[in-house]
mmCIF file of C-alpha atoms in Angstrom:
data_model
loop_
_atom_site.group_PDB
_atom_site.id
_atom_site.type_symbol
_atom_site.label_atom_id
_atom_site.label_comp_id
_atom_site.label_asym_id
_atom_site.label_seq_id
_atom_site.Cartn_x
_atom_site.Cartn_y
_atom_site.Cartn_z
ATOM 1 C CA MET A 287 0.202 -0.305 0.244
ATOM 2 C CA SER A 288 1.392 3.392 -0.992
ATOM 3 C CA PRO A 289 1.338 6.545 1.019
ATOM 4 C CA LYS A 290 -2.137 8.198 1.681
ATOM 5 C CA PRO A 291 -1.819 11.937 2.090
ATOM 6 C CA ALA A 292 -1.352 14.233 -1.306
ATOM 7 C CA SER A 293 2.704 15.271 -0.675
ATOM 8 C CA ASP A 294 3.306 12.000 0.968
ATOM 9 C CA PRO A 295 3.768 10.162 -2.464
ATOM 10 C CA ILE A 296 5.520 13.308 -3.774
ATOM 11 C CA ASN A 297 7.889 12.780 -0.865
ATOM 12 C CA TYR A 298 9.049 9.212 -0.998
ATOM 13 C CA LEU A 299 9.622 10.004 -4.755
ATOM 14 C CA MET A 300 11.580 12.405 -3.449
ATOM 15 C CA ARG A 301 13.932 9.801 -0.978
ATOM 16 C CA GLN A 302 13.959 7.955 -4.027
ATOM 17 C CA LEU A 303 15.226 9.893 -6.468
ATOM 18 C CA GLY A 304 17.284 13.109 -4.700
ATOM 19 C CA SER A 305 15.856 15.469 -6.189
ATOM 20 C CA ALA A 306 12.287 17.791 -7.559
ATOM 21 C CA ARG A 307 14.625 17.817 -10.803
ATOM 22 C CA ALA A 308 14.833 14.013 -11.101
ATOM 23 C CA VAL A 309 10.798 13.200 -10.201
ATOM 24 C CA ALA A 310 9.408 16.121 -12.311
ATOM 25 C CA ALA A 311 11.577 13.842 -15.343
ATOM 26 C CA GLU A 312 9.779 10.606 -13.554
ATOM 27 C CA LEU A 313 6.499 12.546 -13.891
ATOM 28 C CA GLY A 314 6.436 14.452 -17.035
ATOM 29 C CA VAL A 315 5.854 17.684 -14.870
ATOM 30 C CA THR A 316 7.831 20.430 -13.944
ATOM 31 C CA ALA A 317 10.236 20.819 -10.735
ATOM 32 C CA ASP A 318 7.865 23.861 -9.633
ATOM 33 C CA SER A 319 4.946 21.778 -10.189
ATOM 34 C CA VAL A 320 7.342 18.656 -7.708
ATOM 35 C CA ASN A 321 7.712 21.389 -4.928
ATOM 36 C CA ARG A 322 4.068 22.781 -5.202
ATOM 37 C CA TYR A 323 2.857 18.972 -4.793
ATOM 38 C CA ARG A 324 5.571 18.399 -2.018
ATOM 39 C CA ARG A 325 4.102 22.429 -0.362
ATOM 40 C CA GLY A 326 0.876 21.229 -0.186
ATOM 41 C CA ALA A 327 0.166 24.508 -2.683
ATOM 42 C CA ARG A 328 -1.736 22.248 -4.999
ATOM 43 C CA LYS A 329 -3.283 19.484 -3.498
ATOM 44 C CA HIS A 330 -5.462 17.508 -6.296
ATOM 45 C CA PRO A 331 -2.155 16.620 -9.910
ATOM 46 C CA PRO A 332 -4.818 16.567 -12.500
ATOM 47 C CA LYS A 333 -5.815 12.303 -13.684
ATOM 48 C CA PRO A 334 -2.916 11.472 -16.211
ATOM 49 C CA VAL A 335 -0.476 12.954 -13.796
ATOM 50 C CA GLN A 336 -1.927 11.699 -10.195
ATOM 51 C CA ASP A 337 -1.812 7.598 -12.281
ATOM 52 C CA ARG A 338 1.842 8.971 -12.938
ATOM 53 C CA ILE A 339 2.346 9.512 -9.254
ATOM 54 C CA ASN A 340 1.047 6.811 -8.636
ATOM 55 C CA GLU A 341 2.564 4.113 -11.132
ATOM 56 C CA ALA A 342 6.044 5.113 -10.405
ATOM 57 C CA VAL A 343 5.434 4.766 -5.506
ATOM 58 C CA ARG A 344 3.765 1.932 -6.914
ATOM 59 C CA SER A 345 6.847 0.354 -9.107
ATOM 60 C CA ARG A 346 9.123 1.308 -6.437
ATOM 61 C CA TRP A 347 6.811 0.580 -3.808
ATOM 62 C CA GLN A 348 5.369 -3.003 -4.153
ATOM 63 C CA PRO A 349 8.720 -4.925 -4.203
ATOM 64 C CA ARG A 350 10.172 -3.774 -0.719
ATOM 65 C CA VAL A 351 6.761 -4.488 0.115
ATOM 66 C CA ARG A 352 7.395 -8.274 -1.035
ATOM 67 C CA GLU A 353 10.744 -8.744 -0.045
ATOM 68 C CA ARG A 354 9.546 -7.939 3.844
ATOM 69 C CA ALA A 355 6.638 -10.364 3.260
ATOM 70 C CA ARG A 356 9.149 -13.443 1.773
ATOM 71 C CA GLN A 357 11.678 -12.710 3.991
ATOM 72 C CA ARG A 358 8.514 -13.012 7.300
ATOM 73 C CA ALA A 359 7.151 -16.367 5.891
ATOM 74 C CA ALA A 360 10.348 -17.674 4.938
ATOM 75 C CA ALA A 361 11.368 -16.891 8.845
ATOM 76 C CA GLN A 362 8.293 -18.239 10.245
ATOM 77 C CA THR A 363 8.122 -21.691 8.465
ATOM 78 C CA GLY A 364 11.277 -22.052 6.221
ATOM 79 C CA MET A 365 10.304 -22.495 2.560
ATOM 80 C CA THR A 366 10.197 -25.502 -0.816
ATOM 81 C CA VAL A 367 12.758 -25.193 -3.298
ATOM 82 C CA GLU A 368 12.426 -26.928 -6.180
ATOM 83 C CA PHE A 369 15.751 -27.195 -8.814
ATOM 84 C CA ARG A 370 17.383 -28.541 -11.101
ATOM 85 C CA ALA A 371 20.855 -28.337 -11.172
ATOM 86 C CA THR A 372 23.837 -30.697 -12.752
ATOM 87 C CA PHE A 373 25.284 -32.439 -8.588
ATOM 88 C CA GLY A 374 28.823 -32.485 -8.236
ATOM 89 C CA TYR A 375 30.997 -34.000 -5.186
ATOM 90 C CA LYS A 376 33.584 -34.224 -3.014
ATOM 91 C CA ALA A 377 34.056 -38.628 -1.451
ATOM 92 C CA PRO A 378 36.070 -40.571 -0.570
ATOM 93 C CA VAL A 379 37.704 -43.623 -2.889
ATOM 94 C CA GLY A 380 35.425 -46.268 -3.821
ATOM 95 C CA THR A 381 32.148 -43.892 -3.947
ATOM 96 C CA ALA A 382 30.520 -42.305 -7.512
ATOM 97 C CA ASP A 383 31.647 -38.683 -6.899
ATOM 98 C CA GLU A 384 30.517 -38.278 -10.680
ATOM 99 C CA ALA A 385 28.733 -35.076 -11.660
ATOM 100 C CA ARG A 386 24.654 -36.018 -12.311
ATOM 101 C CA PHE A 387 22.099 -33.734 -12.937
ATOM 102 C CA ARG A 388 18.760 -33.645 -10.779
ATOM 103 C CA LEU A 389 16.070 -32.468 -9.681
ATOM 104 C CA LEU A 390 15.621 -31.763 -6.266
ATOM 105 C CA THR A 391 12.975 -30.418 -3.791
ATOM 106 C CA LEU A 392 14.480 -29.426 -0.117
ATOM 107 C CA HIS A 393 12.281 -28.199 2.481
ATOM 108 C CA LEU A 394 14.191 -25.678 3.783
ATOM 109 C CA PRO A 395 14.166 -25.086 7.554
ATOM 110 C CA PRO A 396 13.527 -20.804 8.083
ATOM 111 C CA ALA A 397 17.500 -20.627 8.952
ATOM 112 C CA TRP A 398 18.819 -21.702 5.235
ATOM 113 C CA ALA A 399 15.872 -19.787 3.861
ATOM 114 C CA GLY A 400 17.612 -16.809 5.128
ATOM 115 C CA ARG A 401 20.504 -17.450 4.405
ATOM 116 C CA LEU A 402 19.458 -19.044 0.524
ATOM 117 C CA LEU A 403 16.859 -15.335 0.804
ATOM 118 C CA ASP A 404 20.074 -12.833 1.829
ATOM 119 C CA ALA A 405 22.673 -14.485 -1.136
ATOM 120 C CA GLN A 406 19.807 -14.399 -3.583
ATOM 121 C CA ALA A 407 19.763 -10.415 -2.530
ATOM 122 C CA GLY A 408 23.256 -9.169 -1.980
ATOM 123 C CA ARG A 409 23.438 -9.437 1.805
ATOM 124 C CA SER A 410 25.854 -12.346 2.086
ATOM 125 C CA ARG A 411 28.894 -12.879 0.668
ATOM 126 C CA GLU A 412 27.515 -16.767 -0.210
ATOM 127 C CA SER A 413 26.510 -16.868 -3.939
ATOM 128 C CA PRO A 414 22.930 -18.438 -3.660
ATOM 129 C CA ASN A 415 24.701 -22.193 -5.384
ATOM 130 C CA GLU A 416 26.486 -22.597 -3.312
ATOM 131 C CA VAL A 417 23.543 -22.018 -0.492
ATOM 132 C CA LEU A 418 22.105 -24.316 -2.445
ATOM 133 C CA ALA A 419 24.721 -26.774 -2.781
ATOM 134 C CA GLN A 420 25.713 -26.632 1.294
ATOM 135 C CA ALA A 421 21.596 -26.892 2.101
ATOM 136 C CA ALA A 422 21.438 -30.043 -0.536
ATOM 137 C CA LYS A 423 24.408 -31.657 1.750
ATOM 138 C CA GLU A 424 23.328 -31.430 5.016
ATOM 139 C CA LEU A 425 19.314 -32.234 3.999
ATOM 140 C CA TYR A 426 19.435 -34.287 1.383
ATOM 141 C CA PHE A 427 22.791 -35.681 0.868
ATOM 142 C CA GLN A 428 23.557 -36.535 4.546
ATOM 143 C CA GLU A 429 19.687 -36.143 5.606
ATOM 144 C CA ARG A 430 20.528 -33.747 8.367
ATOM 145 C CA GLY A 431 23.795 -36.283 10.044
ATOM 146 C CA ALA A 432 22.106 -39.315 9.505
ATOM 147 C CA ARG A 433 23.888 -40.827 6.581
ATOM 148 C CA ALA A 434 27.253 -39.835 4.238
ATOM 149 C CA GLN A 435 29.158 -38.365 6.934
ATOM 150 C CA GLN A 436 32.449 -38.859 4.874
ATOM 151 C CA LEU A 437 30.836 -36.090 2.052
ATOM 152 C CA GLU A 438 33.046 -33.666 2.375
ATOM 153 C CA GLU A 439 31.716 -30.799 -0.462
ATOM 154 C CA VAL A 440 28.909 -30.626 -2.980
ATOM 155 C CA GLU A 441 29.413 -28.597 -5.606
ATOM 156 C CA VAL A 442 25.510 -26.629 -8.209
ATOM 157 C CA THR A 443 26.421 -25.616 -11.098
ATOM 158 C CA GLY A 444 24.313 -25.008 -14.077
ATOM 159 C CA ILE A 445 21.490 -25.161 -12.633
ATOM 160 C CA ASP A 446 18.346 -24.759 -15.121
ATOM 161 C CA TYR A 447 14.875 -24.098 -13.588
ATOM 162 C CA ILE A 448 14.382 -23.403 -10.055
ATOM 163 C CA ASP A 449 10.951 -22.786 -8.238
ATOM 164 C CA ALA A 450 10.366 -21.492 -4.053
ATOM 165 C CA LYS A 451 7.549 -21.963 -2.368
ATOM 166 C CA TYR A 452 7.243 -20.205 1.153
#
């Protein structure tokens, strides 16, 4: 939901774009008009301008709202990730460690889901592939420590399909 009072959308765009001139260029109006809307001297812009204001705010506002909703859902229940990729791993001599193309469906607990979302958003030093590889190692290959203890490293490459559900 975007800001409601008439001056709030303009103020929000000012914070996002940095100047009245940049907001004016985005909306197709003059910088003076933008400043009048901010001050409240002009409270009701013409319908086409109001539509452009609403669209500019919505395009910048909603991604943040959706990201917060994804983070909340992942923090509470985790997420299910289905992906198809080439898996390779290092294991002791005598085991089949050739890379294979596999389709995996993993339910990531909240901690893993948070790591994956942080990697995807660039908030961590890990790449999403690294997080998926570590999650596959622990949750799929080793079944949380119940088997394959000798498995050293899992590598995920060539992801050609991925789907996430919260």
